[in-house]
PDB file of C-alpha atoms and ligand atoms in Angstrom:
ATOM      1  CA  MET E   1     -22.782  -1.409  -7.417  1.00 36.00           C
ATOM      2  CA  ASP E   2     -23.014  -0.087  -3.873  1.00 39.00           C
ATOM      3  CA  ALA E   3     -23.473  -2.502  -0.991  1.00 38.00           C
ATOM      4  CA  ALA E   4     -25.583   0.008   0.923  1.00 38.00           C
ATOM      5  CA  PRO E   5     -27.693   3.006  -0.046  1.00 36.00           C
ATOM      6  CA  SER E   6     -25.654   6.144  -0.458  1.00 37.00           C
ATOM      7  CA  THR E   7     -25.994   8.194   2.707  1.00 39.00           C
ATOM      8  CA  PRO E   8     -24.120  11.289   3.830  1.00 37.00           C
ATOM      9  CA  GLY E   9     -20.864  10.312   5.518  1.00 37.00           C
ATOM     10  CA  PRO E  10     -20.723  10.531   9.290  1.00 40.00           C
ATOM     11  CA  ALA E  11     -18.795  13.288  11.035  1.00 56.00           C
ATOM     12  CA  LEU E  12     -15.925  10.806  11.185  1.00 78.00           C
ATOM     13  CA  GLY E  13     -15.456  11.138   7.443  1.00 95.00           C
ATOM     14  CA  ILE E  14     -15.286   8.862   4.451  1.00 98.00           C
ATOM     15  CA  ALA E  15     -12.241   6.677   3.849  1.00 98.00           C
ATOM     16  CA  LEU E  16     -11.173   5.541   0.378  1.00 98.00           C
ATOM     17  CA  VAL E  17      -9.036   2.391   0.329  1.00 98.00           C
ATOM     18  CA  THR E  18      -7.353   1.067  -2.812  1.00 98.00           C
ATOM     19  CA  GLY E  19      -6.672  -2.662  -3.045  1.00 98.00           C
ATOM     20  CA  ALA E  20      -9.421  -3.234  -0.488  1.00 98.00           C
ATOM     21  CA  CYS E  21     -10.376  -6.833  -1.323  1.00 96.00           C
ATOM     22  CA  SER E  22      -7.445  -8.672   0.150  1.00 97.00           C
ATOM     23  CA  GLY E  23      -4.509  -8.637   2.527  1.00 98.00           C
ATOM     24  CA  ILE E  24      -3.500  -5.399   4.213  1.00 98.00           C
ATOM     25  CA  GLY E  25      -6.034  -3.299   2.259  1.00 98.00           C
ATOM     26  CA  ARG E  26      -8.920  -5.518   3.305  1.00 98.00           C
ATOM     27  CA  ALA E  27      -7.780  -5.313   6.937  1.00 98.00           C
ATOM     28  CA  LEU E  28      -7.462  -1.533   6.699  1.00 98.00           C
ATOM     29  CA  ALA E  29     -10.972  -1.288   5.243  1.00 98.00           C
ATOM     30  CA  GLU E  30     -12.405  -3.575   7.957  1.00 98.00           C
ATOM     31  CA  GLN E  31     -10.755  -1.603  10.732  1.00 98.00           C
ATOM     32  CA  LEU E  32     -11.786   1.766   9.301  1.00 98.00           C
ATOM     33  CA  GLY E  33     -15.342   0.409   9.071  1.00 98.00           C
ATOM     34  CA  ALA E  34     -15.110  -0.787  12.681  1.00 97.00           C
ATOM     35  CA  ARG E  35     -14.140   2.766  13.660  1.00 97.00           C
ATOM     36  CA  GLY E  36     -17.346   3.988  12.004  1.00 97.00           C
ATOM     37  CA  HIS E  37     -16.006   5.427   8.768  1.00 98.00           C
ATOM     38  CA  ASP E  38     -18.073   5.126   5.631  1.00 98.00           C
ATOM     39  CA  LEU E  39     -15.958   3.601   2.906  1.00 98.00           C
ATOM     40  CA  ILE E  40     -15.127   3.776  -0.771  1.00 98.00           C
ATOM     41  CA  LEU E  41     -13.475   0.500  -1.702  1.00 98.00           C
ATOM     42  CA  VAL E  42     -11.421   0.201  -4.874  1.00 98.00           C
ATOM     43  CA  SER E  43     -10.208  -2.930  -6.626  1.00 97.00           C
ATOM     44  CA  GLN E  44     -10.236  -4.407 -10.099  1.00 97.00           C
ATOM     45  CA  ARG E  45     -12.345  -7.460  -9.190  1.00 97.00           C
ATOM     46  CA  PRO E  46     -16.063  -6.570  -9.217  1.00 97.00           C
ATOM     47  CA  ALA E  47     -17.418  -9.691  -7.489  1.00 97.00           C
ATOM     48  CA  GLU E  48     -14.860  -9.691  -4.638  1.00 97.00           C
ATOM     49  CA  LEU E  49     -15.319  -5.952  -4.244  1.00 97.00           C
ATOM     50  CA  ALA E  50     -19.110  -6.218  -3.916  1.00 97.00           C
ATOM     51  CA  GLN E  51     -18.694  -9.099  -1.451  1.00 98.00           C
ATOM     52  CA  THR E  52     -16.178  -7.157   0.635  1.00 98.00           C
ATOM     53  CA  ALA E  53     -18.386  -4.057   0.688  1.00 98.00           C
ATOM     54  CA  ALA E  54     -21.449  -6.098   1.707  1.00 98.00           C
ATOM     55  CA  ALA E  55     -19.534  -7.938   4.448  1.00 98.00           C
ATOM     56  CA  ILE E  56     -18.151  -4.738   5.965  1.00 98.00           C
ATOM     57  CA  THR E  57     -21.552  -3.042   5.852  1.00 98.00           C
ATOM     58  CA  ALA E  58     -23.171  -6.052   7.532  1.00 98.00           C
ATOM     59  CA  ARG E  59     -20.516  -6.202  10.257  1.00 97.00           C
ATOM     60  CA  HIS E  60     -20.064  -2.534  11.041  1.00 97.00           C
ATOM     61  CA  GLY E  61     -23.206  -0.783   9.756  1.00 97.00           C
ATOM     62  CA  VAL E  62     -21.298   1.707   7.618  1.00 97.00           C
ATOM     63  CA  SER E  63     -21.896   2.502   3.938  1.00 97.00           C
ATOM     64  CA  ALA E  64     -19.391   0.851   1.640  1.00 98.00           C
ATOM     65  CA  HIS E  65     -19.321   2.098  -1.931  1.00 97.00           C
ATOM     66  CA  ASP E  66     -17.394   0.054  -4.442  1.00 96.00           C
ATOM     67  CA  VAL E  67     -15.522   1.403  -7.428  1.00 98.00           C
ATOM     68  CA  VAL E  68     -14.021  -1.038  -9.895  1.00 98.00           C
ATOM     69  CA  CYS E  69     -10.821   0.381 -11.343  1.00 98.00           C
ATOM     70  CA  ASP E  70      -7.569  -0.956 -12.735  1.00 98.00           C
ATOM     71  CA  LEU E  71      -5.184   1.467 -11.072  1.00 98.00           C
ATOM     72  CA  ALA E  72      -2.248   0.422 -13.239  1.00 98.00           C
ATOM     73  CA  ARG E  73      -3.502   2.494 -16.177  1.00 98.00           C
ATOM     74  CA  PRO E  74      -2.233   6.045 -16.836  1.00 98.00           C
ATOM     75  CA  GLN E  75      -5.695   7.636 -16.573  1.00 98.00           C
ATOM     76  CA  ALA E  76      -6.770   5.640 -13.473  1.00 98.00           C
ATOM     77  CA  ALA E  77      -6.348   8.390 -10.863  1.00 98.00           C
ATOM     78  CA  GLU E  78      -8.457  10.875 -12.808  1.00 98.00           C
ATOM     79  CA  GLU E  79     -11.130   8.249 -13.488  1.00 98.00           C
ATOM     80  CA  LEU E  80     -11.314   7.266  -9.840  1.00 98.00           C
ATOM     81  CA  PHE E  81     -11.510  10.886  -8.712  1.00 98.00           C
ATOM     82  CA  ALA E  82     -14.298  11.522 -11.263  1.00 98.00           C
ATOM     83  CA  ALA E  83     -16.193   8.381 -10.133  1.00 98.00           C
ATOM     84  CA  VAL E  84     -16.088   9.511  -6.506  1.00 98.00           C
ATOM     85  CA  HIS E  85     -17.128  13.046  -7.461  1.00 97.00           C
ATOM     86  CA  ALA E  86     -20.013  11.702  -9.593  1.00 97.00           C
ATOM     87  CA  ARG E  87     -21.404   9.926  -6.512  1.00 96.00           C
ATOM     88  CA  GLY E  88     -21.348  13.193  -4.583  1.00 97.00           C
ATOM     89  CA  LEU E  89     -18.838  11.820  -2.077  1.00 97.00           C
ATOM     90  CA  SER E  90     -15.908  13.600  -0.545  1.00 97.00           C
ATOM     91  CA  VAL E  91     -12.892  11.756   0.788  1.00 98.00           C
ATOM     92  CA  ASP E  92     -11.517  12.574   4.241  1.00 98.00           C
ATOM     93  CA  ILE E  93      -9.079   9.658   4.475  1.00 98.00           C
ATOM     94  CA  LEU E  94      -7.168   8.467   1.418  1.00 98.00           C
ATOM     95  CA  VAL E  95      -5.461   5.095   1.773  1.00 98.00           C
ATOM     96  CA  SER E  96      -3.275   4.219  -1.208  1.00 98.00           C
ATOM     97  CA  ASN E  97      -2.511   0.570  -0.650  1.00 98.00           C
ATOM     98  CA  ALA E  98      -2.887  -1.316  -3.973  1.00 98.00           C
ATOM     99  CA  GLY E  99       0.287  -2.977  -5.130  1.00 98.00           C
ATOM    100  CA  PHE E 100       1.829  -6.119  -6.511  1.00 98.00           C
ATOM    101  CA  PHE E 101       5.167  -7.851  -6.370  1.00 96.00           C
ATOM    102  CA  PHE E 102       7.493  -9.787  -8.587  1.00 95.00           C
ATOM    103  CA  PHE E 103      10.995 -11.137  -8.230  1.00 93.00           C
ATOM    104  CA  GLY E 104      13.330 -10.677 -11.171  1.00 92.00           C
ATOM    105  CA  GLU E 105      16.246  -8.699 -12.398  1.00 94.00           C
ATOM    106  CA  ALA E 106      15.362  -5.383 -14.018  1.00 96.00           C
ATOM    107  CA  VAL E 107      16.727  -6.284 -17.445  1.00 96.00           C
ATOM    108  CA  ASP E 108      14.665  -9.484 -17.477  1.00 96.00           C
ATOM    109  CA  ALA E 109      11.410  -7.724 -16.598  1.00 97.00           C
ATOM    110  CA  ALA E 110       8.459  -8.099 -18.943  1.00 97.00           C
ATOM    111  CA  LEU E 111       7.776  -4.563 -20.134  1.00 98.00           C
ATOM    112  CA  PRO E 112       3.988  -4.613 -19.496  1.00 98.00           C
ATOM    113  CA  GLN E 113       4.581  -5.861 -15.935  1.00 98.00           C
ATOM    114  CA  ALA E 114       7.290  -3.280 -15.239  1.00 98.00           C
ATOM    115  CA  ASN E 115       5.129  -0.538 -16.684  1.00 98.00           C
ATOM    116  CA  ALA E 116       2.134  -1.629 -14.601  1.00 98.00           C
ATOM    117  CA  MET E 117       4.226  -1.559 -11.438  1.00 98.00           C
ATOM    118  CA  LEU E 118       5.438   1.980 -12.073  1.00 98.00           C
ATOM    119  CA  GLN E 119       1.894   3.110 -12.836  1.00 98.00           C
ATOM    120  CA  LEU E 120       0.427   1.384  -9.775  1.00 98.00           C
ATOM    121  CA  HIS E 121       3.150   2.253  -7.244  1.00 98.00           C
ATOM    122  CA  VAL E 122       4.319   5.635  -8.516  1.00 98.00           C
ATOM    123  CA  VAL E 123       2.016   7.444 -10.948  1.00 98.00           C
ATOM    124  CA  THR E 124      -1.435   6.557  -9.599  1.00 98.00           C
ATOM    125  CA  PRO E 125      -0.719   7.124  -5.862  1.00 98.00           C
ATOM    126  CA  SER E 126       0.982  10.455  -6.612  1.00 98.00           C
ATOM    127  CA  LEU E 127      -1.899  11.688  -8.764  1.00 98.00           C
ATOM    128  CA  LEU E 128      -4.466  10.448  -6.222  1.00 98.00           C
ATOM    129  CA  CYS E 129      -2.690  12.536  -3.581  1.00 98.00           C
ATOM    130  CA  THR E 130      -2.798  15.571  -5.874  1.00 98.00           C
ATOM    131  CA  LEU E 131      -6.466  15.143  -6.739  1.00 98.00           C
ATOM    132  CA  PHE E 132      -7.809  14.184  -3.297  1.00 98.00           C
ATOM    133  CA  GLY E 133      -5.256  16.330  -1.450  1.00 98.00           C
ATOM    134  CA  ARG E 134      -6.535  19.569  -3.029  1.00 98.00           C
ATOM    135  CA  PRO E 135      -9.968  19.492  -1.365  1.00 98.00           C
ATOM    136  CA  MET E 136      -8.405  18.271   1.889  1.00 98.00           C
ATOM    137  CA  ARG E 137      -6.073  21.272   1.861  1.00 98.00           C
ATOM    138  CA  ALA E 138      -9.012  23.592   1.124  1.00 98.00           C
ATOM    139  CA  ARG E 139     -11.016  22.071   4.015  1.00 97.00           C
ATOM    140  CA  ARG E 140      -7.891  22.107   6.209  1.00 97.00           C
ATOM    141  CA  ARG E 141      -8.394  18.551   7.357  1.00 97.00           C
ATOM    142  CA  GLY E 142      -7.824  15.042   6.146  1.00 98.00           C
ATOM    143  CA  HIS E 143      -5.518  12.056   6.352  1.00 98.00           C
ATOM    144  CA  ILE E 144      -3.463  10.304   3.689  1.00 98.00           C
ATOM    145  CA  LEU E 145      -1.912   6.870   4.295  1.00 98.00           C
ATOM    146  CA  LEU E 146       0.582   5.705   1.675  1.00 98.00           C
ATOM    147  CA  VAL E 147       1.544   2.044   1.836  1.00 98.00           C
ATOM    148  CA  SER E 148       5.209   1.670   0.950  1.00 98.00           C
ATOM    149  CA  SER E 149       7.390  -1.226   2.160  1.00 98.00           C
ATOM    150  CA  ILE E 150      10.357  -2.033   4.340  1.00 97.00           C
ATOM    151  CA  SER E 151      12.186  -2.619   1.066  1.00 96.00           C
ATOM    152  CA  ALA E 152      12.208   1.177   0.679  1.00 97.00           C
ATOM    153  CA  PHE E 153      14.978   1.335   3.282  1.00 96.00           C
ATOM    154  CA  ARG E 154      17.631  -0.338   1.116  1.00 93.00           C
ATOM    155  CA  ASP E 155      18.359  -1.143  -2.531  1.00 93.00           C
ATOM    156  CA  VAL E 156      17.979  -4.878  -2.981  1.00 93.00           C
ATOM    157  CA  PRO E 157      18.962  -6.757  -6.165  1.00 92.00           C
ATOM    158  CA  SER E 158      16.144  -8.780  -7.791  1.00 93.00           C
ATOM    159  CA  ILE E 159      13.453  -6.335  -6.711  1.00 95.00           C
ATOM    160  CA  SER E 160      14.699  -3.188  -8.475  1.00 97.00           C
ATOM    161  CA  TYR E 161      11.256  -2.213  -9.765  1.00 98.00           C
ATOM    162  CA  TYR E 162       9.409  -3.043  -6.552  1.00 98.00           C
ATOM    163  CA  GLY E 163      11.920  -1.633  -4.067  1.00 97.00           C
ATOM    164  CA  SER E 164      12.617   1.557  -6.008  1.00 98.00           C
ATOM    165  CA  SER E 165       8.935   2.291  -6.557  1.00 98.00           C
ATOM    166  CA  LYS E 166       8.319   1.836  -2.812  1.00 98.00           C
ATOM    167  CA  LYS E 167      11.304   4.098  -2.105  1.00 98.00           C
ATOM    168  CA  TYR E 168       9.713   6.751  -4.305  1.00 98.00           C
ATOM    169  CA  LEU E 169       6.469   6.446  -2.330  1.00 98.00           C
ATOM    170  CA  ARG E 170       8.293   6.877   0.976  1.00 98.00           C
ATOM    171  CA  GLY E 171      10.031  10.025  -0.254  1.00 98.00           C
ATOM    172  CA  PHE E 172       6.831  11.381  -1.776  1.00 98.00           C
ATOM    173  CA  ALA E 173       4.987  10.828   1.513  1.00 98.00           C
ATOM    174  CA  ALA E 174       7.646  12.734   3.450  1.00 98.00           C
ATOM    175  CA  SER E 175       7.593  15.830   1.242  1.00 98.00           C
ATOM    176  CA  LEU E 176       3.794  15.744   0.864  1.00 98.00           C
ATOM    177  CA  ARG E 177       3.566  15.611   4.648  1.00 98.00           C
ATOM    178  CA  SER E 178       5.586  18.837   4.906  1.00 98.00           C
ATOM    179  CA  GLU E 179       3.478  20.546   2.241  1.00 98.00           C
ATOM    180  CA  LEU E 180       0.093  19.558   3.668  1.00 98.00           C
ATOM    181  CA  GLY E 181       0.913  19.466   7.367  1.00 98.00           C
ATOM    182  CA  VAL E 182       0.768  23.256   7.677  1.00 98.00           C
ATOM    183  CA  TYR E 183      -2.852  23.049   6.432  1.00 98.00           C
ATOM    184  CA  GLY E 184      -3.795  20.483   9.068  1.00 97.00           C
ATOM    185  CA  VAL E 185      -3.759  17.548   6.619  1.00 98.00           C
ATOM    186  CA  ASN E 186      -1.807  14.554   7.909  1.00 98.00           C
ATOM    187  CA  VAL E 187       0.287  12.239   5.722  1.00 98.00           C
ATOM    188  CA  THR E 188       1.635   8.945   7.092  1.00 98.00           C
ATOM    189  CA  CYS E 189       3.763   6.349   5.339  1.00 98.00           C
ATOM    190  CA  LEU E 190       3.235   2.692   6.266  1.00 98.00           C
ATOM    191  CA  THR E 191       6.283   0.517   5.537  1.00 98.00           C
ATOM    192  CA  PRO E 192       5.348  -3.095   6.334  1.00 98.00           C
ATOM    193  CA  GLY E 193       7.859  -5.917   6.445  1.00 97.00           C
ATOM    194  CA  ALA E 194       6.989  -9.377   5.175  1.00 95.00           C
ATOM    195  CA  THR E 195       3.266  -9.951   5.711  1.00 96.00           C
ATOM    196  CA  ALA E 196       1.303 -13.113   4.969  1.00 94.00           C
ATOM    197  CA  THR E 197      -0.917 -12.076   2.056  1.00 96.00           C
ATOM    198  CA  ALA E 198      -1.663 -12.964  -1.546  1.00 94.00           C
ATOM    199  CA  LEU E 199       1.093 -10.559  -2.629  1.00 95.00           C
ATOM    200  CA  TYR E 200       3.509 -13.472  -2.867  1.00 91.00           C
ATOM    201  CA  ASP E 201       3.305 -16.405  -5.204  1.00 88.00           C
ATOM    202  CA  PRO E 202       3.275 -19.341  -2.705  1.00 85.00           C
ATOM    203  CA  ASN E 203       5.265 -21.387  -5.245  1.00 85.00           C
ATOM    204  CA  VAL E 204       8.096 -18.882  -4.980  1.00 82.00           C
ATOM    205  CA  VAL E 205       7.863 -17.624  -1.388  1.00 84.00           C
ATOM    206  CA  PRO E 206       7.029 -20.167   1.372  1.00 83.00           C
ATOM    207  CA  VAL E 207       4.329 -17.984   2.962  1.00 86.00           C
ATOM    208  CA  ASP E 208       2.875 -20.711   5.230  1.00 86.00           C
ATOM    209  CA  LEU E 209       6.261 -21.744   6.573  1.00 86.00           C
ATOM    210  CA  ALA E 210       7.322 -18.127   7.065  1.00 86.00           C
ATOM    211  CA  THR E 211       4.108 -17.436   8.975  1.00 86.00           C
ATOM    212  CA  ARG E 212       4.594 -20.499  11.185  1.00 86.00           C
ATOM    213  CA  LEU E 213       8.163 -19.372  11.924  1.00 86.00           C
ATOM    214  CA  GLY E 214       6.902 -15.915  12.819  1.00 85.00           C
ATOM    215  CA  VAL E 215       8.843 -14.318   9.964  1.00 88.00           C
ATOM    216  CA  MET E 216       5.699 -12.884   8.380  1.00 94.00           C
ATOM    217  CA  MET E 217       3.224 -10.652  10.164  1.00 95.00           C
ATOM    218  CA  ASP E 218      -0.527 -10.918  10.011  1.00 95.00           C
ATOM    219  CA  ALA E 219      -2.231  -8.341   7.764  1.00 97.00           C
ATOM    220  CA  LYS E 220      -4.579  -7.320  10.607  1.00 98.00           C
ATOM    221  CA  GLU E 221      -1.674  -6.419  12.888  1.00 97.00           C
ATOM    222  CA  VAL E 222      -0.050  -4.412  10.093  1.00 98.00           C
ATOM    223  CA  ALA E 223      -3.271  -2.539   9.391  1.00 98.00           C
ATOM    224  CA  ALA E 224      -3.861  -1.803  13.085  1.00 98.00           C
ATOM    225  CA  ALA E 225      -0.354  -0.386  13.460  1.00 98.00           C
ATOM    226  CA  GLY E 226      -0.802   1.697  10.310  1.00 98.00           C
ATOM    227  CA  LEU E 227      -4.121   3.187  11.423  1.00 98.00           C
ATOM    228  CA  GLN E 228      -2.807   3.919  14.890  1.00 98.00           C
ATOM    229  CA  ALA E 229       0.117   5.813  13.348  1.00 98.00           C
ATOM    230  CA  LEU E 230      -2.225   7.609  10.950  1.00 98.00           C
ATOM    231  CA  PHE E 231      -4.577   8.852  13.639  1.00 97.00           C
ATOM    232  CA  GLU E 232      -1.654   9.771  15.901  1.00 98.00           C
ATOM    233  CA  ARG E 233      -0.447  11.815  12.897  1.00 98.00           C
ATOM    234  CA  ARG E 234       2.948  10.094  12.826  1.00 98.00           C
ATOM    235  CA  ALA E 235       5.177  10.425   9.769  1.00 98.00           C
ATOM    236  CA  GLU E 236       5.990   6.766   9.420  1.00 98.00           C
ATOM    237  CA  CYS E 237       5.101   3.341  10.747  1.00 98.00           C
ATOM    238  CA  ILE E 238       7.194   0.179  10.487  1.00 98.00           C
ATOM    239  CA  PRO E 239       4.924  -2.470  12.034  1.00 98.00           C
ATOM    240  CA  GLY E 240       6.626  -5.041  14.265  1.00 96.00           C
ATOM    241  CA  ARG E 241       9.687  -4.811  16.517  1.00 96.00           C
ATOM    242  CA  MET E 242      11.765  -7.166  14.342  1.00 94.00           C
ATOM    243  CA  ASN E 243      10.976  -5.146  11.230  1.00 96.00           C
ATOM    244  CA  ARG E 244      11.977  -1.903  12.945  1.00 97.00           C
ATOM    245  CA  LEU E 245      15.263  -3.506  13.986  1.00 96.00           C
ATOM    246  CA  LEU E 246      15.794  -4.870  10.472  1.00 94.00           C
ATOM    247  CA  ALA E 247      15.071  -1.528   8.784  1.00 96.00           C
ATOM    248  CA  HIS E 248      17.332   0.470  11.072  1.00 94.00           C
ATOM    249  CA  THR E 249      20.145  -2.105  10.993  1.00 94.00           C
ATOM    250  CA  ALA E 250      19.970  -2.455   7.220  1.00 92.00           C
ATOM    251  CA  ALA E 251      20.274   1.321   6.894  1.00 90.00           C
ATOM    252  CA  LEU E 252      23.736   1.115   8.522  1.00 93.00           C
ATOM    253  CA  LEU E 253      25.135  -1.693   6.356  1.00 95.00           C
ATOM    254  CA  PRO E 254      27.317  -1.205   3.264  1.00 94.00           C
ATOM    255  CA  GLN E 255      25.590  -2.024  -0.032  1.00 94.00           C
ATOM    256  CA  ALA E 256      28.002  -4.959  -0.568  1.00 94.00           C
ATOM    257  CA  VAL E 257      26.600  -6.658   2.545  1.00 93.00           C
ATOM    258  CA  ILE E 258      23.014  -6.191   1.343  1.00 93.00           C
ATOM    259  CA  ASP E 259      23.989  -7.632  -2.057  1.00 90.00           C
ATOM    260  CA  ALA E 260      25.757 -10.627  -0.495  1.00 91.00           C
ATOM    261  CA  ALA E 261      22.894 -11.324   1.928  1.00 90.00           C
ATOM    262  CA  ARG E 262      20.401 -11.340  -0.929  1.00 92.00           C
ATOM    263  CA  ARG E 263      22.569 -13.459  -3.225  1.00 90.00           C
ATOM    264  CA  HIS E 264      23.006 -16.073  -0.498  1.00 89.00           C
ATOM    265  CA  ALA E 265      19.398 -16.253   0.694  1.00 87.00           C
ATOM    266  CA  PRO E 266      18.520 -19.896  -0.136  1.00 81.00           C
ATOM    267  CA  TRP E 267      14.764 -19.411   0.457  1.00 80.00           C
ATOM    268  CA  LEU E 268      14.492 -16.748  -2.283  1.00 84.00           C
ATOM    269  CA  PRO E 269      14.777 -17.189  -6.068  1.00 86.00           C
ATOM    270  CA  PRO E 270      18.447 -17.236  -7.083  1.00 86.00           C
ATOM    271  CA  ILE E 271      20.067 -14.247  -8.780  1.00 87.00           C
ATOM    272  CA  LYS E 272      21.852 -15.032 -12.050  1.00 84.00           C
ATOM    273  CA  GLN E 273      25.656 -15.029 -12.267  1.00 82.00           C
ATOM    274  CA  PRO E 274      27.588 -14.490 -15.506  1.00 86.00           C
ATOM    275  CA  PRO E 275      29.084 -17.719 -16.929  1.00 87.00           C
ATOM    276  CA  ARG E 276      32.754 -18.164 -16.011  1.00 82.00           C
TER     277      ARG E 276
HETATM  278  N1  NAP J   1       2.652  -8.528   1.959  1.00 60.92           N
HETATM  279  C1  NAP J   1       3.833  -7.963   2.234  1.00 60.92           C
HETATM  280  O1  NAP J   1       4.803  -8.638   2.680  1.00 60.92           O
HETATM  281  C2  NAP J   1       4.017  -6.481   2.020  1.00 60.92           C
HETATM  282  C3  NAP J   1       5.186  -5.889   2.543  1.00 60.92           C
HETATM  283  C4  NAP J   1       5.381  -4.543   2.333  1.00 60.92           C
HETATM  284  C5  NAP J   1       4.464  -3.796   1.631  1.00 60.92           C
HETATM  285  N2  NAP J   1       3.345  -4.381   1.127  1.00 60.92           N
HETATM  286  C6  NAP J   1       2.420  -3.568   0.354  1.00 60.92           C
HETATM  287  O2  NAP J   1       1.137  -3.666   0.909  1.00 60.92           O
HETATM  288  C7  NAP J   1       0.174  -3.369  -0.119  1.00 60.92           C
HETATM  289  C8  NAP J   1      -0.935  -4.408  -0.072  1.00 60.92           C
HETATM  290  O3  NAP J   1      -0.413  -5.656  -0.441  1.00 60.92           O
HETATM  291  P1  NAP J   1      -0.851  -7.030   0.259  1.00 60.92           P
HETATM  292  O4  NAP J   1       0.350  -7.602   0.865  1.00 60.92           O
HETATM  293  O5  NAP J   1      -2.047  -6.816   1.072  1.00 60.92           O
HETATM  294  O6  NAP J   1      -1.137  -7.935  -1.026  1.00 60.92           O
HETATM  295  P2  NAP J   1      -2.515  -8.413  -1.703  1.00 60.92           P
HETATM  296  O7  NAP J   1      -3.313  -9.184  -0.737  1.00 60.92           O
HETATM  297  O8  NAP J   1      -2.101  -9.070  -2.971  1.00 60.92           O
HETATM  298  O9  NAP J   1      -3.277  -7.050  -2.000  1.00 60.92           O
HETATM  299  C9  NAP J   1      -2.905  -6.217  -3.056  1.00 60.92           C
HETATM  300  C10 NAP J   1      -4.118  -5.412  -3.445  1.00 60.92           C
HETATM  301  O10 NAP J   1      -3.734  -4.519  -4.498  1.00 60.92           O
HETATM  302  C11 NAP J   1      -4.756  -4.554  -5.470  1.00 60.92           C
HETATM  303  N3  NAP J   1      -4.270  -4.314  -6.825  1.00 60.92           N
HETATM  304  C12 NAP J   1      -3.214  -4.906  -7.435  1.00 60.92           C
HETATM  305  N4  NAP J   1      -3.129  -4.477  -8.699  1.00 60.92           N
HETATM  306  C13 NAP J   1      -4.143  -3.596  -8.878  1.00 60.92           C
HETATM  307  C14 NAP J   1      -4.575  -2.823  -9.966  1.00 60.92           C
HETATM  308  N5  NAP J   1      -3.946  -2.860 -11.147  1.00 60.92           N
HETATM  309  N6  NAP J   1      -5.655  -2.027  -9.810  1.00 60.92           N
HETATM  310  C15 NAP J   1      -6.329  -2.003  -8.634  1.00 60.92           C
HETATM  311  N7  NAP J   1      -5.967  -2.703  -7.563  1.00 60.92           N
HETATM  312  C16 NAP J   1      -4.878  -3.505  -7.687  1.00 60.92           C
HETATM  313  C17 NAP J   1      -5.327  -5.946  -5.409  1.00 60.92           C
HETATM  314  O11 NAP J   1      -6.667  -5.860  -5.850  1.00 60.92           O
HETATM  315  P3  NAP J   1      -7.198  -6.861  -6.990  1.00 60.92           P
HETATM  316  O12 NAP J   1      -7.323  -8.141  -6.294  1.00 60.92           O
HETATM  317  O13 NAP J   1      -8.432  -6.249  -7.434  1.00 60.92           O
HETATM  318  O14 NAP J   1      -6.132  -6.903  -8.061  1.00 60.92           O
HETATM  319  C18 NAP J   1      -5.236  -6.301  -3.951  1.00 60.92           C
HETATM  320  O15 NAP J   1      -6.410  -5.961  -3.272  1.00 60.92           O
HETATM  321  C19 NAP J   1       0.940  -3.359  -1.441  1.00 60.92           C
HETATM  322  O16 NAP J   1       1.185  -2.031  -1.838  1.00 60.92           O
HETATM  323  C20 NAP J   1       2.254  -4.029  -1.077  1.00 60.92           C
HETATM  324  O17 NAP J   1       3.318  -3.610  -1.893  1.00 60.92           O
HETATM  325  C21 NAP J   1       3.098  -5.717   1.332  1.00 60.92           C
END
């Protein structure tokens, strides 16, 4: 159900945000609304989605359409594209943000969870770029923001599925940017570091403590940095000075140091060792 009557999008263009009900996606949607963009908000929770759409419309006076979709299914991208088309809307800004996280070694992963992560982080964002990128290329304008992660900069044990899928997204964004840039369509990759959101199970990751210690950023700051980079047509954005330092330093370290640092991080779930 739409939160506001369907009206033609303003000259600013319509922004579609996946994972728009919470965390970084919610902040991105709010800030795009504040900039005057009409919105298409996507999530798998109908009630939260309708509430989010209504709140953004009330605050910023933009239209906010909601589309309920589980993006971790193989046919999700085509269904979402068809749903947007059926409403007569055209997307000028695509923000692929939806994601989830789990700790665990790859061989221990539950197959449905691993499969869902690859669908949500790899298949669906790629196909959304193909489907929504085609009309952008034809119109010779548009923006695509792909939300990857700082974990894309190194290969970290215990997050093989998460980190590698985010690494794929970062690479995909870079080559898509080259392909579409010559048509005037901008592609930016947002690679946040640790951010205080519902992504983490608070029983596993001490989100409150990390926030108090300044280790985790606020989702609003991350979103603001991402949108600034997007509209400045930058290739990539690592929000936060500490995260930029971390990403660039980590890129110089041997893999053995990354492995050792992860294995000896007492605040993260332990990695198994073979019995002696
Ligand atoms: N928080 C961090 O430290 C951090 C760091 C780097 C990168 N990121 C990335 O930032 C993005 C946003 O995460 P967040 O931190 O803001 O966490 P979040 O608050 O948990 O938000 C994740 C969003 O993804 C949506 N989502 C998850 N599974 C979905 C599915 N199957 N279909 C449709 N939507 C789905 C969720 O919507 P529903 O509620 O409807 O499921 C939710 O709105 C993710 O891609 C994440 O990997 C986060």
